[in-house]
Coordinates of N, CA and C in Angstrom, one line a residue:
X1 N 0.9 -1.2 0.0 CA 0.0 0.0 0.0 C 0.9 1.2 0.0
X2 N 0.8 2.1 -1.1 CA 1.6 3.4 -1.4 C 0.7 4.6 -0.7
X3 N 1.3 5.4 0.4 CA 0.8 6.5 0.5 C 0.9 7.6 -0.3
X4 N 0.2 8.4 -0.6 CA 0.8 10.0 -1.3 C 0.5 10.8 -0.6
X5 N 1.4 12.3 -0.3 CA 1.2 13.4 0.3 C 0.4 14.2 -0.8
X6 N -0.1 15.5 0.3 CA -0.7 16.4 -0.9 C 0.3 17.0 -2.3
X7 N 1.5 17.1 -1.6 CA 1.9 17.9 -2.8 C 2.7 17.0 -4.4
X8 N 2.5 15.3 -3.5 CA 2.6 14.2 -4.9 C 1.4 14.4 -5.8
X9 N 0.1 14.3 -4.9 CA -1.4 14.1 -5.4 C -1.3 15.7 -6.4
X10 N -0.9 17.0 -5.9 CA -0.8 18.0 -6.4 C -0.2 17.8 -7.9
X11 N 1.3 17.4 -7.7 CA 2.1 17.5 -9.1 C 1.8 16.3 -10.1
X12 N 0.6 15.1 -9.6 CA 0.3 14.5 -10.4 C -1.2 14.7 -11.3
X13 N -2.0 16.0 -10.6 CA -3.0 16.7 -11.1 C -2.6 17.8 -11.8
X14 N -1.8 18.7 -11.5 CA -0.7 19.5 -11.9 C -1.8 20.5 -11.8
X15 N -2.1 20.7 -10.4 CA -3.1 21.8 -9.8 C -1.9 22.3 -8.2
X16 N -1.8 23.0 -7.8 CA -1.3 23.5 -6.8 C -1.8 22.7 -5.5
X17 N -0.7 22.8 -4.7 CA -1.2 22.4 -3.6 C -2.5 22.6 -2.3
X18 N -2.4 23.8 -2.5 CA -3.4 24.7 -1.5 C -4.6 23.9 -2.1
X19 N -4.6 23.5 -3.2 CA -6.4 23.2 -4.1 C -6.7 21.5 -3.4
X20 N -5.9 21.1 -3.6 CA -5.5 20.1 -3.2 C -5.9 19.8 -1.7
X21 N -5.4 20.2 -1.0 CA -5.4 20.5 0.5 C -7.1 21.0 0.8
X22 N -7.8 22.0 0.0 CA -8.7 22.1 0.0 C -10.2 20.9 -0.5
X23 N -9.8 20.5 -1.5 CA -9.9 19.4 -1.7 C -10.1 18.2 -1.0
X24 N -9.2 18.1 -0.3 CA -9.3 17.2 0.5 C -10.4 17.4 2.4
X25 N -10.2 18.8 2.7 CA -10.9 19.5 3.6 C -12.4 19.7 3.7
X26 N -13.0 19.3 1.8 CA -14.0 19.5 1.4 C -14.3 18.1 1.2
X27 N -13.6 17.0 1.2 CA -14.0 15.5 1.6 C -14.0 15.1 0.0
X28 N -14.0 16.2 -0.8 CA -13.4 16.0 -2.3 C -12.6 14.7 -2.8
X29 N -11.5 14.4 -2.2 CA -10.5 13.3 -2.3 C -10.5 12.2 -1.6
X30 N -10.1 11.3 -1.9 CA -10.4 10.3 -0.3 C -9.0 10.0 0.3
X31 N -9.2 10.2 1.7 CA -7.5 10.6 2.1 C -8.1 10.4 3.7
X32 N -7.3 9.9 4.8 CA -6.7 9.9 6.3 C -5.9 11.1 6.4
X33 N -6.8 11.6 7.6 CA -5.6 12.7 8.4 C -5.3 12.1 9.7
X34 N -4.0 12.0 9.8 CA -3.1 11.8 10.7 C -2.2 12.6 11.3
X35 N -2.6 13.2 12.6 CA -2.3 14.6 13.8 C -2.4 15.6 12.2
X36 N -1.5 16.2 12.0 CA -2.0 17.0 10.9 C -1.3 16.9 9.7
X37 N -1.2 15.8 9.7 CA -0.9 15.4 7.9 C -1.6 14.5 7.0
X38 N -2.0 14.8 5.9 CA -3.2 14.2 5.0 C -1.8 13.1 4.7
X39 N -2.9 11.8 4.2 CA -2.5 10.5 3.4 C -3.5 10.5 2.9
X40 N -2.9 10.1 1.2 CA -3.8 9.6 0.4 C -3.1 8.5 -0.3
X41 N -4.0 7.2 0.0 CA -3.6 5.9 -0.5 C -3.9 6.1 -2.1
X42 N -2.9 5.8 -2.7 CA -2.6 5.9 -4.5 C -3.3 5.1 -5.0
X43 N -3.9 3.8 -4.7 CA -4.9 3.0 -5.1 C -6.4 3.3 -4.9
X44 N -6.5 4.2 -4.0 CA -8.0 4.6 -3.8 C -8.3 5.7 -4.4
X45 N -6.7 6.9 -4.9 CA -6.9 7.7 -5.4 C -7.3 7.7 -6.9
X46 N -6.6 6.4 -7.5 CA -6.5 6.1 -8.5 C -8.3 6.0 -8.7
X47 N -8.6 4.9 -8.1 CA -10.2 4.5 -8.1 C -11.1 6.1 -8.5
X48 N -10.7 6.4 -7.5 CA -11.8 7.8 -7.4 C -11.6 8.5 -8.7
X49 N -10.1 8.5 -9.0 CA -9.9 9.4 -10.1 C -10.6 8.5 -11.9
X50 N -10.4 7.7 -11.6 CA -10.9 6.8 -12.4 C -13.0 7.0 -12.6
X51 N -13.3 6.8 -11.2 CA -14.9 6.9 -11.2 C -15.2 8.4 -11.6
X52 N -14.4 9.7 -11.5 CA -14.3 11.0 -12.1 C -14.4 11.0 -13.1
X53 N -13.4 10.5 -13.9 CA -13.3 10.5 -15.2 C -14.5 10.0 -16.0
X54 N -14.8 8.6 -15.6 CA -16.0 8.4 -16.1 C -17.0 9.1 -15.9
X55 N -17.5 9.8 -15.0 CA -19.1 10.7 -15.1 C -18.8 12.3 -15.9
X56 N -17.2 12.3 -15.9 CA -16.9 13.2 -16.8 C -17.2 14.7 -15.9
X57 N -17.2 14.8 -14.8 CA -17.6 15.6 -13.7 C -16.7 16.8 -14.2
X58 N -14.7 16.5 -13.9 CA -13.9 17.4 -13.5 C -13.8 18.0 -14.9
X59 N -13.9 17.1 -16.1 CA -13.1 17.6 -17.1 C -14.0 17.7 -17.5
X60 N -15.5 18.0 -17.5 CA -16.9 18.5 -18.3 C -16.7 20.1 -18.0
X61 N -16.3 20.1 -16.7 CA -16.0 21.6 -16.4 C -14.9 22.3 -16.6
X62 N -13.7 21.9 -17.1 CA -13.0 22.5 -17.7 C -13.2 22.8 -19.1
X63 N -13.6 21.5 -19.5 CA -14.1 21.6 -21.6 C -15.4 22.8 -21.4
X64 N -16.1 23.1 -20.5 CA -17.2 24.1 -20.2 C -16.0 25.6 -20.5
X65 N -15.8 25.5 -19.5 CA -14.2 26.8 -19.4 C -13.1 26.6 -20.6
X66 N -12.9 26.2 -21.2 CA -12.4 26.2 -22.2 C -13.0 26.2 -23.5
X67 N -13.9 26.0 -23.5 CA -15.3 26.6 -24.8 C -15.1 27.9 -24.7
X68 N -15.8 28.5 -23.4 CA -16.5 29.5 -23.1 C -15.5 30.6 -22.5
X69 N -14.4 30.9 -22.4 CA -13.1 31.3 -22.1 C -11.9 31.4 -22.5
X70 N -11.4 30.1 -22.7 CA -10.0 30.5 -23.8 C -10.4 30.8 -25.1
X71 N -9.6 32.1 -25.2 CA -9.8 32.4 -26.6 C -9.3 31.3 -28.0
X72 N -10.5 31.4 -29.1 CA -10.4 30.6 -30.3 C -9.6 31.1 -31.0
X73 N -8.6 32.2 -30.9 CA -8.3 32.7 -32.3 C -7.3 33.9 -31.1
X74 N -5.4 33.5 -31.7 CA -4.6 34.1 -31.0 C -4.5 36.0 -31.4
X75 N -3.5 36.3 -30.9 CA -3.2 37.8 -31.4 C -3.5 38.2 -32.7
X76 N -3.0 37.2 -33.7 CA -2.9 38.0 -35.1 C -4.5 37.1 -35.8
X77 N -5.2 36.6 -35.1 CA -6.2 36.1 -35.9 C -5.9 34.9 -36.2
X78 N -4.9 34.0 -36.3 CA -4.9 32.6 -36.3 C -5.1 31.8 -34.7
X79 N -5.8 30.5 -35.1 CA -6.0 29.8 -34.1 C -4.8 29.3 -33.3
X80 N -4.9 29.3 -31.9 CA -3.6 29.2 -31.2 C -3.0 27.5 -31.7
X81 N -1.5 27.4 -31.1 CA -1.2 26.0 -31.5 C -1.8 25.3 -29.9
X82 N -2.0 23.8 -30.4 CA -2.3 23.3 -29.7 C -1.2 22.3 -28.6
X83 N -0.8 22.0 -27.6 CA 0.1 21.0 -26.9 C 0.4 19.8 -27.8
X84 N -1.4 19.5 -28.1 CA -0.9 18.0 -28.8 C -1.1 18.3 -30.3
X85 N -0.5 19.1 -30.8 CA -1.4 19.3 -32.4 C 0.3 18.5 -33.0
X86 N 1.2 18.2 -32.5 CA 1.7 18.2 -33.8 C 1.7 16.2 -33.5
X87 N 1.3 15.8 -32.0 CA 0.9 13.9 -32.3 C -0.1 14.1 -32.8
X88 N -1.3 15.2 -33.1 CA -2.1 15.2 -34.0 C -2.0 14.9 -35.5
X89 N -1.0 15.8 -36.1 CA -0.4 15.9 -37.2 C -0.1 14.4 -37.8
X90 N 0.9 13.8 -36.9 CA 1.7 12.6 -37.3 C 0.8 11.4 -37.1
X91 N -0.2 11.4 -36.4 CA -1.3 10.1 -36.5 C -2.5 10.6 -38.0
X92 N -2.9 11.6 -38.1 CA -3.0 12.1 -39.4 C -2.6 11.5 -41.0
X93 N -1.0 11.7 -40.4 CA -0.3 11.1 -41.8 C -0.2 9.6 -41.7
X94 N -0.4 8.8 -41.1 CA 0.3 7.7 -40.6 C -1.0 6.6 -40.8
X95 N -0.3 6.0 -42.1 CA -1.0 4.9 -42.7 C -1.2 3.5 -42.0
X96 N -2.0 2.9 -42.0 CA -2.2 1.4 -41.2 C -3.1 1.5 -40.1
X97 N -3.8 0.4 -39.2 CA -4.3 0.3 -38.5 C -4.3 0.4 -37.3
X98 N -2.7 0.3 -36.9 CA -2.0 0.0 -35.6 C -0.8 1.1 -35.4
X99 N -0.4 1.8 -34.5 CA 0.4 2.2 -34.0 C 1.0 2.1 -32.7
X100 N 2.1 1.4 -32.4 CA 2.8 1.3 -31.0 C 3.9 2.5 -31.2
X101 N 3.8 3.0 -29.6 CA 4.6 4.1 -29.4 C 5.4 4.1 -28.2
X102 N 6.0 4.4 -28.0 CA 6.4 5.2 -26.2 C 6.0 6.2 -25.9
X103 N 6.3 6.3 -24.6 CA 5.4 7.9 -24.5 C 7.1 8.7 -24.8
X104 N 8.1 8.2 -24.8 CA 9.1 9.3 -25.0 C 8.5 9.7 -26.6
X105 N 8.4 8.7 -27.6 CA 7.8 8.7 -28.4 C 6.6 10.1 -29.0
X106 N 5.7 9.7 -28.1 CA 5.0 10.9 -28.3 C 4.8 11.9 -28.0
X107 N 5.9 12.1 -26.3 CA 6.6 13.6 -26.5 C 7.5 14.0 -27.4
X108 N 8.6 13.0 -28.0 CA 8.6 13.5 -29.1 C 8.4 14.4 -30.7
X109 N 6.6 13.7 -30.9 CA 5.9 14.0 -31.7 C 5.0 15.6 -31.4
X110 N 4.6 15.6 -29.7 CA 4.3 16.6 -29.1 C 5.0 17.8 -29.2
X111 N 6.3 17.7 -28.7 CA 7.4 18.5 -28.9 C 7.2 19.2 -27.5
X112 N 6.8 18.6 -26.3 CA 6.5 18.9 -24.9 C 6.6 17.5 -24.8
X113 N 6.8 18.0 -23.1 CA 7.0 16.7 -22.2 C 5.5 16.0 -21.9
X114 N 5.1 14.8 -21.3 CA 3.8 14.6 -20.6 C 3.8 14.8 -19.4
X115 N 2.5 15.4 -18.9 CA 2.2 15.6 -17.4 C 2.5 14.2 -16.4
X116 N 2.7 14.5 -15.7 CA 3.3 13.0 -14.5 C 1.9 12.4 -14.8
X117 N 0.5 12.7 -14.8 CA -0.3 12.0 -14.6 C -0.7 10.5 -16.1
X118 N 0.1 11.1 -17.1 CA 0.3 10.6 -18.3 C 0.9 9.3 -17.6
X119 N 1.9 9.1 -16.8 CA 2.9 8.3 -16.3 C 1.9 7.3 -15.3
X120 N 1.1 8.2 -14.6 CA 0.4 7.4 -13.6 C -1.0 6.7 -13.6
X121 N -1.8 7.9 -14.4 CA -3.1 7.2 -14.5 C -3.5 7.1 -15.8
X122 N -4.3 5.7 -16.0 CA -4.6 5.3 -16.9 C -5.8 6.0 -17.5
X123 N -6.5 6.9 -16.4 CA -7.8 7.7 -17.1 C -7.5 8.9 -18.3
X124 N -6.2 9.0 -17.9 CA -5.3 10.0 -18.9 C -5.6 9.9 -20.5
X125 N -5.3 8.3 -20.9 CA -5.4 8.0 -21.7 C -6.5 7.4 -22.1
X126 N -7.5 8.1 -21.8 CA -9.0 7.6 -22.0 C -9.5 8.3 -23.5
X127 N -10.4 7.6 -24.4 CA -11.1 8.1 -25.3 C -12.0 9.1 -24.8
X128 N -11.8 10.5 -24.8 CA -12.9 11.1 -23.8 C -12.6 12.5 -24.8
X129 N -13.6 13.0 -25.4 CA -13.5 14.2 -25.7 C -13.1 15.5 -25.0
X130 N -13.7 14.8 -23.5 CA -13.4 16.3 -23.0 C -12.1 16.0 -22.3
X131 N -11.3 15.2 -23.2 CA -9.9 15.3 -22.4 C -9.1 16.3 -23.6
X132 N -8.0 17.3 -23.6 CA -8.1 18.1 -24.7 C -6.8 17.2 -25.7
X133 N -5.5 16.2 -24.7 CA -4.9 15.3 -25.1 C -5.8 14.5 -26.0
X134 N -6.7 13.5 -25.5 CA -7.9 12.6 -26.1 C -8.1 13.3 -27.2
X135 N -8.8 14.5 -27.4 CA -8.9 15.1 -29.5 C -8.0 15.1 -29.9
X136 N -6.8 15.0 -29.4 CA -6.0 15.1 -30.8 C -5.8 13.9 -31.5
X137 N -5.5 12.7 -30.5 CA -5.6 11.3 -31.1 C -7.3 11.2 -32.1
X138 N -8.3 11.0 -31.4 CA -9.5 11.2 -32.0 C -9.9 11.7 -32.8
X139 N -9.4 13.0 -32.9 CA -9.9 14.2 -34.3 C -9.1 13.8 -35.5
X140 N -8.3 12.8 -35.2 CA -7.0 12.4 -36.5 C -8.1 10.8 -36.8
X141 N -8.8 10.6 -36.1 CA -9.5 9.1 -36.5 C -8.7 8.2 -36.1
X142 N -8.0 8.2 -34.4 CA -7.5 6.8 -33.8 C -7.5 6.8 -32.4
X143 N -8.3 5.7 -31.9 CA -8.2 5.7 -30.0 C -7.3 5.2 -29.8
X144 N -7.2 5.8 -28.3 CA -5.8 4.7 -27.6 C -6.5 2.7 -27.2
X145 N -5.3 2.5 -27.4 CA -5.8 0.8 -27.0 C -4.3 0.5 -26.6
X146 N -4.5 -0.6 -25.7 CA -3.0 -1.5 -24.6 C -2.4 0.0 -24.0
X147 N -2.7 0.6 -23.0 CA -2.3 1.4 -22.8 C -1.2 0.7 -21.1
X148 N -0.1 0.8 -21.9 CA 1.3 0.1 -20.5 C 1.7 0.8 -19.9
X149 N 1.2 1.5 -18.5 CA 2.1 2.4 -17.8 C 3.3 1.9 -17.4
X150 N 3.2 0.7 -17.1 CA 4.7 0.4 -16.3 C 5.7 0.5 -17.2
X151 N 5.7 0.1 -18.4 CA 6.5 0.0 -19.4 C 6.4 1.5 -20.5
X152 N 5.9 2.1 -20.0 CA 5.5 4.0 -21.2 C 5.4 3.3 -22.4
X153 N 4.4 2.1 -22.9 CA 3.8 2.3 -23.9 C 2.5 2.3 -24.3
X154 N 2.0 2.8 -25.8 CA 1.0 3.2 -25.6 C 0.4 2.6 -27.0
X155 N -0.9 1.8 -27.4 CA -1.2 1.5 -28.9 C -2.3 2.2 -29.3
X156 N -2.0 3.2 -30.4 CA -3.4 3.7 -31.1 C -3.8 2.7 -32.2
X157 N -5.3 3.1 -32.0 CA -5.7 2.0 -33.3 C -6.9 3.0 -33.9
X158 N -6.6 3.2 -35.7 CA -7.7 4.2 -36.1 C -9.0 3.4 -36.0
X159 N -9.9 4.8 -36.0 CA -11.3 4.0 -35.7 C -12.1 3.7 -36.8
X160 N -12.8 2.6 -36.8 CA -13.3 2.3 -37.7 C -14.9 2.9 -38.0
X161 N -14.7 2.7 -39.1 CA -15.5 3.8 -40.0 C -17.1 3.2 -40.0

């Protein structure tokens, strides 16, 4: 059984700690306080973060806020670049059914690093629109499938028509 402190659970949401801590104060997370230090078991967190993802709760509200907030169209009138537009790009061009990758791989293609949570949770790599990673695979016409965290690999497979 792996404990995490707030500010692992923090850098693996890649929200600040205070939110976090709040979070947890608000019964938000599921976590033991012990005299005055939170524990959160990584397997429970995982769970929760997992049953999240599915009702689509956390990231409905950010794809809400990012509709309705970040601007569509940068300084000079072109649409901003995107984090994942250029593994967008290359699953695009990239003929066949099957693609195995690493994730060094697809930071590669990214041309950024991946968030720790890429590394940790598997909801990451979920077919989920409102994940803004998830469209770029998707809007090229390929989901993730065998997704190996232990090993950082990852298989896209285009979707069938």
């Amino acid at each position: 059984m792996k404990f995490l402190t707030p500010q692992q659970v923090a850098d693996m949401l890649q929200v600040d700690c205070d939110t976090i801590i709040a979070w947890l104060k608000q019964n938000k997370l599921p976590a033991v306080k012990i005299g005055d230090v939170w524990r959160i078991e990584e397997e429970r967190l995982q769970n929760y973060l997992q049953q999240e993802l599915d009702k689509n709760s956390i990231e409905e509200k950010y794809a809400d806020y990012e509709d309705n907030v970040i601007p569509k169209k940068g300084r000079r009138g072109r649409k901003p670049t995107g984090k994942y537009d250029g593994l967008k790009e290359v699953l695009k061009n990239t003929k066949g059914k099957l693609i195995n990758m690493t994730f060094a791989e697809v930071q590669d293609h990214m041309g950024d690093s991946l968030p720790q949570s890429a590394y940790r949770l598997r909801p990451w790599w979920a077919n989920d629109y409102t994940h803004s990673q998830a469209r770029a695979w998707l809007h090229s016409g390929w989901e993730t499938r065998n997704v190996d965290l232990k090993n950082h690999k990852v298989t896209f497979e285009r979707i069938k028509k």
